CSV table of C-alpha atoms in Angstrom, one decimal:
chain,number,residue,atom,x,y,z
A,46,UNK,CA,232.7,101.7,33.9
A,47,UNK,CA,230.9,104.3,31.9
A,48,UNK,CA,227.0,102.4,31.1
A,49,UNK,CA,225.2,102.9,28.0
A,50,UNK,CA,221.6,103.3,28.1
A,51,UNK,CA,218.9,101.7,26.2
A,52,UNK,CA,216.3,104.2,24.3
A,53,UNK,CA,214.0,102.3,27.2
A,54,UNK,CA,216.4,104.1,30.0
A,55,UNK,CA,216.7,107.4,28.4
A,56,UNK,CA,213.1,107.5,28.1
A,57,UNK,CA,213.1,107.5,31.9
A,58,UNK,CA,215.8,109.6,32.2
A,59,UNK,CA,214.3,112.3,30.2
A,60,UNK,CA,211.3,112.0,32.2
A,61,UNK,CA,213.3,112.2,36.0
A,62,UNK,CA,215.1,115.3,34.4
A,63,UNK,CA,211.6,116.7,33.1
A,64,UNK,CA,210.3,116.9,36.6
A,65,UNK,CA,213.9,118.8,37.5
A,66,UNK,CA,213.7,120.9,35.0
A,67,UNK,CA,209.8,121.6,36.3
A,68,UNK,CA,210.7,122.4,39.7
A,69,UNK,CA,213.8,124.5,38.8
A,70,UNK,CA,211.5,126.7,37.0
A,71,UNK,CA,208.9,127.0,39.7
A,72,UNK,CA,211.7,127.6,42.3
A,73,UNK,CA,213.2,130.4,40.0
A,74,UNK,CA,209.8,132.4,39.8
A,75,UNK,CA,210.1,132.2,44.3
A,76,UNK,CA,213.5,134.1,44.3
A,77,UNK,CA,212.8,137.7,45.7
A,78,UNK,CA,214.4,139.4,48.6
A,79,UNK,CA,213.4,138.0,52.1
A,80,UNK,CA,212.2,134.5,51.1
A,81,UNK,CA,214.8,132.0,53.0
A,82,UNK,CA,216.3,129.0,51.4
A,83,UNK,CA,214.9,126.7,53.9
A,84,UNK,CA,211.5,127.5,52.3
A,85,UNK,CA,212.7,127.2,48.7
A,86,UNK,CA,213.8,123.9,49.9
A,87,UNK,CA,210.8,122.5,51.3
A,88,UNK,CA,208.6,123.6,48.1
A,89,UNK,CA,211.2,121.6,45.7
A,90,UNK,CA,210.6,118.4,48.3
A,91,UNK,CA,206.8,118.8,48.2
A,92,UNK,CA,207.0,119.0,44.2
A,93,UNK,CA,209.2,116.3,43.4
A,94,UNK,CA,207.2,113.9,45.7
A,95,UNK,CA,204.0,115.0,44.3
A,96,UNK,CA,205.6,113.7,40.4
A,97,UNK,CA,206.1,110.5,42.3
A,98,UNK,CA,209.7,111.1,42.6
A,99,UNK,CA,212.3,111.0,45.5
A,100,UNK,CA,214.6,113.7,46.2
A,101,UNK,CA,218.0,112.5,44.9
A,102,UNK,CA,220.1,114.4,47.7
A,103,UNK,CA,218.1,114.1,50.7
A,104,UNK,CA,219.9,111.8,52.9
A,105,UNK,CA,223.1,111.3,50.0
A,106,UNK,CA,226.2,110.6,52.0
A,107,UNK,CA,224.6,112.2,55.0
A,108,UNK,CA,223.3,115.5,52.9
A,109,UNK,CA,220.2,116.9,55.3
A,110,UNK,CA,218.3,118.6,52.7
A,111,UNK,CA,216.5,118.1,49.3
A,112,UNK,CA,218.3,120.6,47.2
A,113,UNK,CA,221.7,122.4,47.5
A,114,UNK,CA,221.0,126.1,47.0
A,115,UNK,CA,224.2,128.5,47.0
A,116,UNK,CA,224.4,131.8,47.3
A,117,UNK,CA,226.6,134.8,45.8
A,118,UNK,CA,230.4,133.3,46.7
A,119,UNK,CA,229.0,129.8,47.1
A,120,UNK,CA,229.8,127.5,44.2
A,121,UNK,CA,228.2,124.7,45.1
A,122,UNK,CA,226.4,122.6,47.8
A,123,UNK,CA,224.9,125.3,50.0
A,124,UNK,CA,222.6,123.7,52.6
A,125,UNK,CA,219.5,125.4,52.6
A,126,UNK,CA,218.1,126.6,56.1
A,127,UNK,CA,217.2,130.3,57.4
A,128,UNK,CA,219.1,132.3,55.6
A,129,UNK,CA,217.3,134.8,53.4
A,130,UNK,CA,217.9,135.8,50.1
A,131,UNK,CA,218.7,139.8,49.4
A,132,UNK,CA,218.1,141.6,46.1
A,133,UNK,CA,220.9,142.2,44.1
A,134,UNK,CA,222.4,138.5,44.9
A,135,UNK,CA,222.7,135.3,42.8
A,136,UNK,CA,221.3,132.2,43.8
A,137,UNK,CA,222.3,128.9,42.7
A,138,UNK,CA,219.4,126.2,42.9
A,139,UNK,CA,221.0,122.2,42.2
A,140,UNK,CA,218.2,119.6,42.4
A,141,UNK,CA,217.9,115.8,41.8
A,142,UNK,CA,214.8,113.8,41.5
A,143,UNK,CA,215.1,109.6,41.8
A,144,UNK,CA,212.4,108.2,39.2
A,145,UNK,CA,211.4,104.9,38.2
A,146,UNK,CA,214.9,104.0,39.7
A,147,UNK,CA,216.5,106.5,37.6
A,148,UNK,CA,217.9,110.1,38.6
A,149,UNK,CA,217.7,113.7,36.9
A,150,UNK,CA,220.0,116.3,38.1
A,151,UNK,CA,220.3,119.8,37.0
A,152,UNK,CA,221.0,123.5,38.6
A,153,UNK,CA,220.5,127.1,37.5
A,154,UNK,CA,221.4,130.3,38.7
A,155,UNK,CA,218.9,133.1,39.7
A,156,UNK,CA,219.3,136.6,39.9
A,157,UNK,CA,217.3,138.1,43.0
A,158,UNK,CA,215.6,141.0,42.0
A,159,UNK,CA,218.3,143.6,39.7
A,160,UNK,CA,221.9,142.5,39.7
A,161,UNK,CA,225.1,144.6,38.7
A,162,UNK,CA,226.5,144.3,35.0
A,163,UNK,CA,229.2,141.6,36.1
A,164,UNK,CA,226.4,139.2,37.9
A,165,UNK,CA,224.5,139.4,34.9
A,166,UNK,CA,227.4,138.5,32.5
A,167,UNK,CA,228.4,136.0,34.6
A,168,UNK,CA,225.2,134.2,34.0
A,169,UNK,CA,225.2,134.6,30.4
A,170,UNK,CA,229.0,133.5,29.9
A,171,UNK,CA,227.7,130.4,31.8
A,172,UNK,CA,224.9,129.8,29.9
A,173,UNK,CA,227.2,130.3,26.8
A,174,UNK,CA,229.8,127.5,28.3
A,175,UNK,CA,226.9,125.0,28.8
A,176,UNK,CA,225.0,125.5,25.4
A,177,UNK,CA,228.7,125.0,23.5
A,178,UNK,CA,229.4,122.0,26.5
A,179,UNK,CA,226.4,120.5,25.2
A,180,UNK,CA,227.0,121.4,21.8
A,181,UNK,CA,230.4,119.7,21.7
A,182,UNK,CA,228.5,116.4,23.2
A,183,UNK,CA,228.3,114.2,20.5
A,184,UNK,CA,229.3,110.8,19.3
A,185,UNK,CA,232.7,110.5,18.1
A,186,UNK,CA,234.5,113.4,19.9
A,187,UNK,CA,236.1,112.9,23.0
A,188,UNK,CA,234.9,114.0,26.6
A,189,UNK,CA,238.1,116.4,26.7
A,190,UNK,CA,236.5,118.0,23.8
A,191,UNK,CA,233.3,119.3,26.1
A,192,UNK,CA,235.9,120.2,28.5
A,193,UNK,CA,237.8,122.8,26.4
A,194,UNK,CA,234.6,124.2,24.8
A,195,UNK,CA,233.8,125.3,28.3
A,196,UNK,CA,236.9,126.5,29.5
A,197,UNK,CA,237.7,128.3,26.3
A,198,UNK,CA,234.5,130.2,26.6
A,199,UNK,CA,234.8,130.8,30.4
A,200,UNK,CA,238.3,132.1,29.7
A,201,UNK,CA,238.0,134.5,26.4
A,202,UNK,CA,235.1,136.2,28.8
A,203,UNK,CA,237.7,136.8,31.8
A,204,UNK,CA,236.3,134.4,34.2
A,205,UNK,CA,237.9,130.9,35.5
A,206,UNK,CA,236.3,127.8,36.0
A,207,UNK,CA,236.5,126.0,39.3
A,208,UNK,CA,238.5,123.3,38.9
A,209,UNK,CA,237.8,121.2,42.1
A,210,UNK,CA,234.2,119.6,41.0
A,211,UNK,CA,233.1,118.1,38.0
A,212,UNK,CA,230.1,117.0,36.0
A,213,UNK,CA,229.6,113.6,35.8
A,214,UNK,CA,227.9,110.7,34.3
A,215,UNK,CA,224.5,109.6,35.7
A,216,UNK,CA,221.8,106.7,35.4
A,217,UNK,CA,221.2,104.7,38.3
A,218,UNK,CA,223.3,106.2,40.3
A,219,UNK,CA,223.1,109.9,40.6
A,220,UNK,CA,227.6,110.3,40.4
A,221,UNK,CA,228.5,107.9,37.4
A,222,UNK,CA,231.8,107.6,35.4
A,223,UNK,CA,233.2,109.3,33.7
A,224,UNK,CA,233.7,112.2,35.6
A,225,UNK,CA,233.2,115.8,33.4
A,226,UNK,CA,236.0,118.6,34.3
A,227,UNK,CA,235.5,122.0,33.1
A,228,UNK,CA,239.0,122.3,31.7
A,229,UNK,CA,241.4,120.4,29.9
A,230,UNK,CA,243.4,118.1,31.7
A,231,UNK,CA,246.2,115.9,30.2
A,232,UNK,CA,243.9,113.0,29.5
A,233,UNK,CA,241.7,113.3,26.5
A,234,UNK,CA,239.1,111.2,28.2
A,235,UNK,CA,237.0,108.7,26.4
A,236,UNK,CA,235.5,108.7,23.1
A,237,UNK,CA,231.7,109.5,23.5
A,238,UNK,CA,229.5,107.1,22.3
A,239,UNK,CA,225.8,106.7,21.6
A,240,UNK,CA,223.7,105.6,24.8
A,241,UNK,CA,226.0,107.8,27.3
A,242,UNK,CA,224.1,110.5,29.5
A,243,UNK,CA,225.9,113.3,31.0
A,244,UNK,CA,225.4,115.9,33.6
A,245,UNK,CA,227.5,118.7,32.1
A,246,UNK,CA,228.3,121.3,35.0
A,247,UNK,CA,230.1,124.5,34.3
A,248,UNK,CA,231.0,126.2,37.5
A,249,UNK,CA,232.8,129.8,36.6
A,250,UNK,CA,234.0,132.2,39.0
A,251,UNK,CA,234.3,136.1,38.5
């Protein structure tokens, strides 16, 4: 069942997601050789709680940390710990925050120092796929139109989309209907309507 959120609810969701955006921006500045993923996670938890929110991921289905930090070929759900980030690596940071009963959820990928051209292009194409997915997500289109915009952008650049994991609706639960694949399936999905709130999550492989 797909929830249609009121203007009041969307206002709170904007606040929750602003907390997430601010934490992501802060962590991006801390990415440097030698920092551990566990140190980044601790920073994120402090910042989320200082804003009056709760880390969405902590304890979710038994998950032990407040963020997911995935290095290099880890697609998603990397568990922070003692791993030290190295020069030339790319680091995916995924943050969730529960605020006034509503979840914010977003991820970014950050370069540690100078990275090679393939990694730069991978990040650039993923950003472009996200932008095109967002631009396509308007009332009257179908969910599959969003998936197609992402897949076409990625594959035109010679990369591939991750097929196992998907984006999702978000609101009072972190994962809500509908699921949002990054590829076209046999089902065009629901028609998009005002009040739907979507976490669009391109995941791209070289």
